Every structure is written in structure tokens, then in C-alpha cells.
Amino acid sequence: MKHMTRKATRHISQNEGLIFEKSSAGKAAWKLPPLDVPEVDTAALLGASERKDLGNLPEVSEIEIIRHFTRLSTWNYAIDLGMYPLGSCTMKYNPRVNEVVARLDGLANAHPYQPEKISQGAMRIMKSLSDCLLEITGMDAITLQPAAGAHGELTGLLMVRAYHESKGSPRKKILIPDSAHGTNPATAAMVGYAVENLKSNAAGMVDAAALEAQMNEDVAALMLTNPNTLGVFEQEIHRIADVMHAKGGLLYMDGANMNALVGKVRPGDFGVDLMHLNLHKTFSTPHGGGGPGSGPVAIKKILEPFLPTPVVITKSDGTMAFEYDRPHSVGRVRAFYGNFGMFIRALAYILANGPDGLRQTTEDAVLNANYIRKGLEGVYDLPYSTPTMHEVVFSDKLQAKKGVKTMDLAKRLIDYGFHPYTTAFPLIVPGALMIEPTESESKEEMDLFIESMKSIAEEVEEDPQMVLDAPHNTRVSRLDEVAAARKPILRWKPSV
Amino acid sequence: MRYLPKSTADREAMLKSIGVRSIDDLFAPIPAEYRLERDLKVPRQMAESEIVDWFRERSRENGDGHATFLGAGAYYHYRPVIIDSLISRGEFLTAYTPYQAEVSQGTLQSIFEFQTMICELTGMEVANASMYDGSTAAAEAVMMAVRLTGRRSVLIARSVHPEYREVLTTYAHHQGLPLKAIAFAENARLDLNALAQSMTPDTACVLIQSPNFFGTIEDVDAIAEIAHKNGAMLVVSIAEAVSLGIVEPPRQADVIAMEAQSFGVPLGFGGPYCGVIATRDQFVRQMPGRLVGQTNDRNGKRGFVLTLATREQHIRREKATSNICTNQALVALMVNIFMTIYGKVGLRELAKQNLAKTAYAAQQFGKHARVLFPGAARFNEFVVETTEDPYAVNSRILGHKIVGGLPLKKFYPELGNASLWCCTEMTTRTAIDTAAGMVAESERSMKSAKEEVEEVAG
């Protein structure tokens, strides 16, 4: 390395094969208690349905399993190790008390069909979380059922469709800005809507005048991320809402970036009709390597009849119950009630913060993003100078002159001990570097990040090839993704 | 706030370096009329000890310490302790989706192993990294069959989990896909004649569940033959993964949609769980969800990457196979560790214990009440019909801190006083004897009440 980094040092990590390569007959990591009922003749009970062979499942001991997964874990980057500046992904600290309370016996071992009489604790958690989320968003009603953000989008658009159908026609189109997440158009297609793109203006925002020209009675809703994926607050938000409402359309807000707004402004107050939240972003539930998430959908009164079933209600005697008889409901979007374990964690996070903590959290997230923007302005090209909220988007324009692209810069950042930022998104910025520090980073960590990014920019000038070949310090160098897709090997097979 | 790593001096220094006077300046883009100038009305900031106490109280209100005979898509199995030790490692818990392969090899390799074990267990050739749960996996598997066949209508067994059917109805409704339910026969298996008669040239697929909602193992061979003869696909949902230890997997299926909760995932009042879709190699490009593939790095060293992403929303947008993004990675890791612990031998022994407990329980209940649907093999669930309303019987059983079987009236009105009971390796003989004894008592008292009425009438 040309420039030594203060953030990380190479260290030894253990090699580890696939678990199947460690297996041999007779090893075991399990032990069942003695059977307290008579043994059964499986052949007599199951006949032809009896399975004789479980194929190549492994046989290994407990210590081998512990070492196997512990070794694998050390090959991952994680928030617990350092800053994870993935724009749009909101990689914030995952408090450990959340994990403890989610594992309390009465909650972790609760069966979804156990009688309501002995489910009051779980329903109270759902009700308390709902109340908090409604206050935070300024909306009127909510469903916690969707299992992730994209699932929330699906649920939201199903309600949009049901709403318009109740007015006579489902309408045909959903408007989506060109800066939107890929899930937005994919969701619209799943609900049977055509997607119409909305071009952003020079400030990276929705052009309200253009929207007005595009808006008509065929449009069911606009799906708007606010702040948008450039980290920019849609300043004409109220005009946007008015344009939609004037022609009977609805304003859907993708709440992926709600962490920029909590305690400072409420979508329900600026004209949003429905929105989803990502509990695994704004409300600190762990990403876990890609889930589980949770995507509650908060709505205005006009959409309430269409909520998925069941809905938690409080009965006259003060106890809680699930209400299933809702004739206008869009139906169920998932079995049972949603990712309940995530509700516990999100509520624990809200309780740990309180109103002052939630506001401070938002302020720190925005402060951090602006600090990084200031630190890297001039070093990297800033395509939109519009004020930044919780994330900032640079481009690789200056470095591309040397043939170094955003992905190369990101891979080099790994050598400095950081996880890469989000690359090549949003699509409206060619060669985007999308950086979201979240509130969880100290000034020291961000100074290290800024220093690293500056150092990489210098390296691009002095030795671009070295950056193109990065990462240099990882277990594996860049992997051949083209070969992986051309001849997919999607499972291990025993060598013959 | 204890999660925020900044002092007042840090904040001031940062504001100064940015060149603004106060934090409010950074929120200036928000139009003044919408700014919230008050505190949010949420509970005040709590200490960690208060949070733990609050949730302990909720836990106590929530049936802590009850034995259960509930199954119906959510199963109470033992969870070896090393599952939580391992998934609690921050490097798994607090990592993002492994898009950056060089710093995500741990997650990627574990998903590759997961995909492999799911293939081994289901008899399929390829499995994805996870779906939200069994219900949405079934719905997405059906959508996959619709795309693959170019046909529109779907036949769905009434013996599929009622809530799975509701989810499929929701998904299919707005795409205008006609759904038709197929009845079950006397032995609770799918009515093959009804199926054969319902097949049309527009039938994209048949969706069944095996073991089905009543615990009965379907005649998958016969169903596959009818579906395939008519050019339709067979989609099989598996809600009780432990059954795969002793029940032959539906190898004739074209797509399998699983709920893997039984493999080490807590009941957790219904989620998070772990759906999975498995299928044949030839259908992989229409499969939803993430896939991990093996490849090499620049030095020829083995490594793993997310692959075939051209199916996915972040690349294909409205032309993607699904809108799914975040899935259930950490839950899939629990499932993976569970499969590794029990392995080739343990999983069979575990399934055998489930079978034995259930056989014993069905026999005990059968002495006093009617066990419905004889004549077909079942795994760990069975249906008992009582003379008395099952809610009334259950409320007395609950007095013994035992949760009785699921009354089926709500989902199947024609089954009257039947309820669905489930036994796993966690169900003790004592609990079975107690519950069966109370059902016997109920039958006796209903019978003597009936006799009294008849005497009076006579």
C-alpha cells in the first residue's frame, strides 16, 4: 500500500472449506432425549411415502460447527466493525437490548394461533409500536403485516388499487421518478400497473410543472421517495401532493429514507396518502446479511377500509383482539401477522430513544452526511449541489478520466478498512458514489473515512492500476461474476 | 442518547466545519410550515433496565410456560443453543446483503451451503437464498409457473394452509389470474377425480401442500401425473420442514415452496420465518429471490458471489421476476445451522420422534373421540372431532397450562367441531395424556347429557 491507513491492519484469518468437506459418517452434533411413548414402525405408518435416504446432508460434531461458522463470520464486514456507508441502506447500530427482549420466552415461543387471552402481551407490543409509528409519520392507520420494504410497497399499491376500484376504476399507471429504487417499478408491475417514468429536474428533484403535465385520470399514484435517493428533500412536496390530488391520484411515499425526517417533519402533514417504513433501516433492526426486514404501511383515513386482515383492535373491556371481518380489505399479504420479532426490536429502539433521542438521531444523521459532503467536495465531483439531508451522492467523473470507476474506488476503500458505499445508484447519476454515514458514526470514524477517500483520489492520480486491481488485502481478490452467471454453480456436489 | 457517539463539542466542531450556525440550518430545505416544532408524543426515553422490564411484563401476559398442541404452519421444535450463539456474532447479525463479495464471503458461503442442503432435502436441483415465508413463497412459486407456462389459471387444493390460500388470492387477484379450489377426499388427500376434471388447457399449475394442512401426506405421484399430462406444472408447498427427515420429498414437483421455520426458527408469534423456493435447473431464470453461485477470484481461488441478478428488481426494474429485495438471510442462517447440527442421521431420528408422538396421541384421542381422515399416512398432525365445541374443551385444557388443538370451524365450516392437533419431539406423554383425558371427560359428559335429554323425552 502506498498510503498507510490508520483504520485497519491486516491480520490472519482462518481457512475453512465447505461443511460438506468436513463430514464423515458417525460424527454428530445432536442428541435426542429418550422417547417417552412407544417406538413406531415407520414402514407400516408411511408405506411408500417413507424416506430412506437424506442424501448428502453433513455429519459433523458441535465444535466443528462452532468453528465453521465462526471462521466464516470473520470473513464478513459488519457495522460492529466499523462504518458501513451504504447509501440508501441505512446501516446504523443495532442495539443489543433489542436482541435480548426479542428472545424472552413468552414472546419467542408464542404460537401465532394461541388464544387471544394469552396473547395480550404480543398484541400490546403491536399496538404500542403502531401508535408510535403513526405519531412519527403523522398518518391515521397502519398495517404491520408486510415482511420487508418491497412487500410494504406491494401492500400499499394493492390498497391504492382497491381504493380506485371503489371509485369505479383501478386506473392504469403509476408514476415513478427516474431516481427511484428498483423495487418501485417492480412492485407496480406486480400489481398490474404500467410504469411511467418521471424525469428529475436540474436540482435532482421532481419537476412539479412536468408532473402536472404528465398527471391525468389514468394515473393511480406517484411513488415518491422523500428525501429522494440523492438525499434531497422534495421542496415542492406540497405542490406535488396538490397536483396528484387534483386529478384524484394518490401520493405514495417510499419511506426508505424516513431516518432523515423522524421528529423533524411528518409525511402525513405534507400531503402523503400512504407510505411504507423499513424497520430494518430507520428503526435499527439488524440487516442480518439480507433480512429479515419488516415493512409496515401507514395510511390516511381514506384507505383504512382496504387494510390487510387481520387488524389489531381494542375491545370495550380494554383487551385486544384481531379483527378479521373487513369486507373491503385487500386480503392477506402474508400468513399470520408479519415479522413480529422485528416489531419487538423496533419498539425497544423507540423506547430507548424517546422523543428527544429520536430527534437527536435524525439531526446527527443529517449532520454526518453534510460533514462528509464538506470533507470530500472538490475531491470528488458533486453532480447536484442541492442541500443534502441524510446521504450525499458524488460521481466518479474526475477519476473516470484516469479510467477508474466508482466500483474500483469502492473496492479500494475495502483495503482502507471500510465497507464500500453504494455504487452506480441512483441511476440518474452516472458513476454514482452514494454515501450514507447514519447517526452511528463518531467524528473520528468519519475523519478516517474522509482521509481514506482523499488518499484514494490521490492514488488514482499517481497509480490508477493499483486502484483498478483493488482490493489487495482481502481473502479473495475480485471475483469472476461473469463466469458465475454464465455457468452457474449454485450448489455443492460430491466429487465422483 | 446512549447510541449516539458524539459530544456537544463534536457537534459544534462539525457544524463549524460545514459552515453553518446551527443544526436547524441543515433542515432549511424542509418548508417551514411542515416542520415539527414539538416533541413527538412517544414514551419518554427509557433506561435499558426499564426496557427489559417492560418487555418481561409483556412476555408474562403472553402465555409464557404453556405447553402447546398447535401446529398449522408454525411448529414448536427444539432449538439447539449454538444457533443463537452463532447468529449473534456481529459479523453475521450486523452485515448487509452480500453485494460486495470480497468482504462478505462468510455470508455468501453459508448461503451456498444452505442452497445445497435445501436441494438435498427437497430433491430439487436449485434453491434460492430465501423468501419472506411459506405463504409468500407459495404465491411467488405459482407466479413463476404462470410465467413459465404462459398459461393463466391456477388450481389450488383446499387442503393447502388457508392463510397461504388467502395470500395467493391477494397476489393473483390484481393480475386477473383465475383460481379454483379443489376439494379433498374422505382421507383428506386431494380428490384426484375433481382435479382431473378441473384441468383445462389454460391451467398453469396445481398447488398442493404435503403434508397438507391436516397433516396428511398427499399422493404426489398421482397428482403430478395428472398435472403433467395436461401440460401444467406441479407446485408443492411444504410447511413442516421436519417431515423431510422421514417423508419422501415431492421429487415429481416442478417447483417446491417451503416454510423452513421448523428448522431452528422460534415460533415468535408468527415471524420472522424463512420461505424458500426450490426448482429444476431449467427454470432458474424465472425464479424470484437471491442466488449465490461459486466462482473464482483473479488468482483462481474459490469464492462465492450473488449471481443471475438479471432476474432481480435492482437490475430489471419493472421486468424483474419479483419485487423481492430484503429477504430472510439471518433466519436462513438459523435454518442452515439447524440442518448442519442434525444432518443426515439426526434429522431422520428427529422426524421419527415426531411420528411416534403423533401416532401415540392419535391413538389416545381416538379412544374417546373421532380421529378424522383415516386411511392415509400423516406426519405430525391429526384432526379430532369432539361432540362439544372445541373452544369450550380448549378453555378447560388451558386451565392446565396446555394449549389445545386449533379449532377448524373458522377455516372449514363443514368440519364442525373438528380441531387440528400437532405433536413434536417437544410434546410430552404427560401433556398428551392430560389433554386426551380432558377430551374423554368432555365426551363422557356430553354423552350423559344427551342420554338425560333422551330419557326425559322418552
XYZ file of N, CA, C and O in Angstrom, chain A residues 120 146 332 366 384 402:
24
model
N -52.159 -11.288 24.879
C -52.333 -9.847 25.102
C -50.998 -9.108 25.091
O -50.915 -7.962 24.655
N -46.616 -6.528 6.286
C -45.599 -6.760 5.246
C -44.229 -7.125 5.825
O -43.789 -6.562 6.820
N -55.008 -10.848 2.703
C -53.755 -11.075 3.412
C -52.584 -10.916 2.482
O -52.677 -11.289 1.317
N -28.132 13.707 9.648
C -28.018 14.771 8.645
C -26.695 15.533 8.822
O -26.011 15.863 7.848
N -24.984 17.253 -8.001
C -26.095 18.100 -7.591
C -25.692 18.880 -6.343
O -25.336 18.272 -5.333
N -9.062 8.939 -15.526
C -7.917 8.025 -15.422
C -8.351 6.571 -15.599
O -7.592 5.637 -15.315
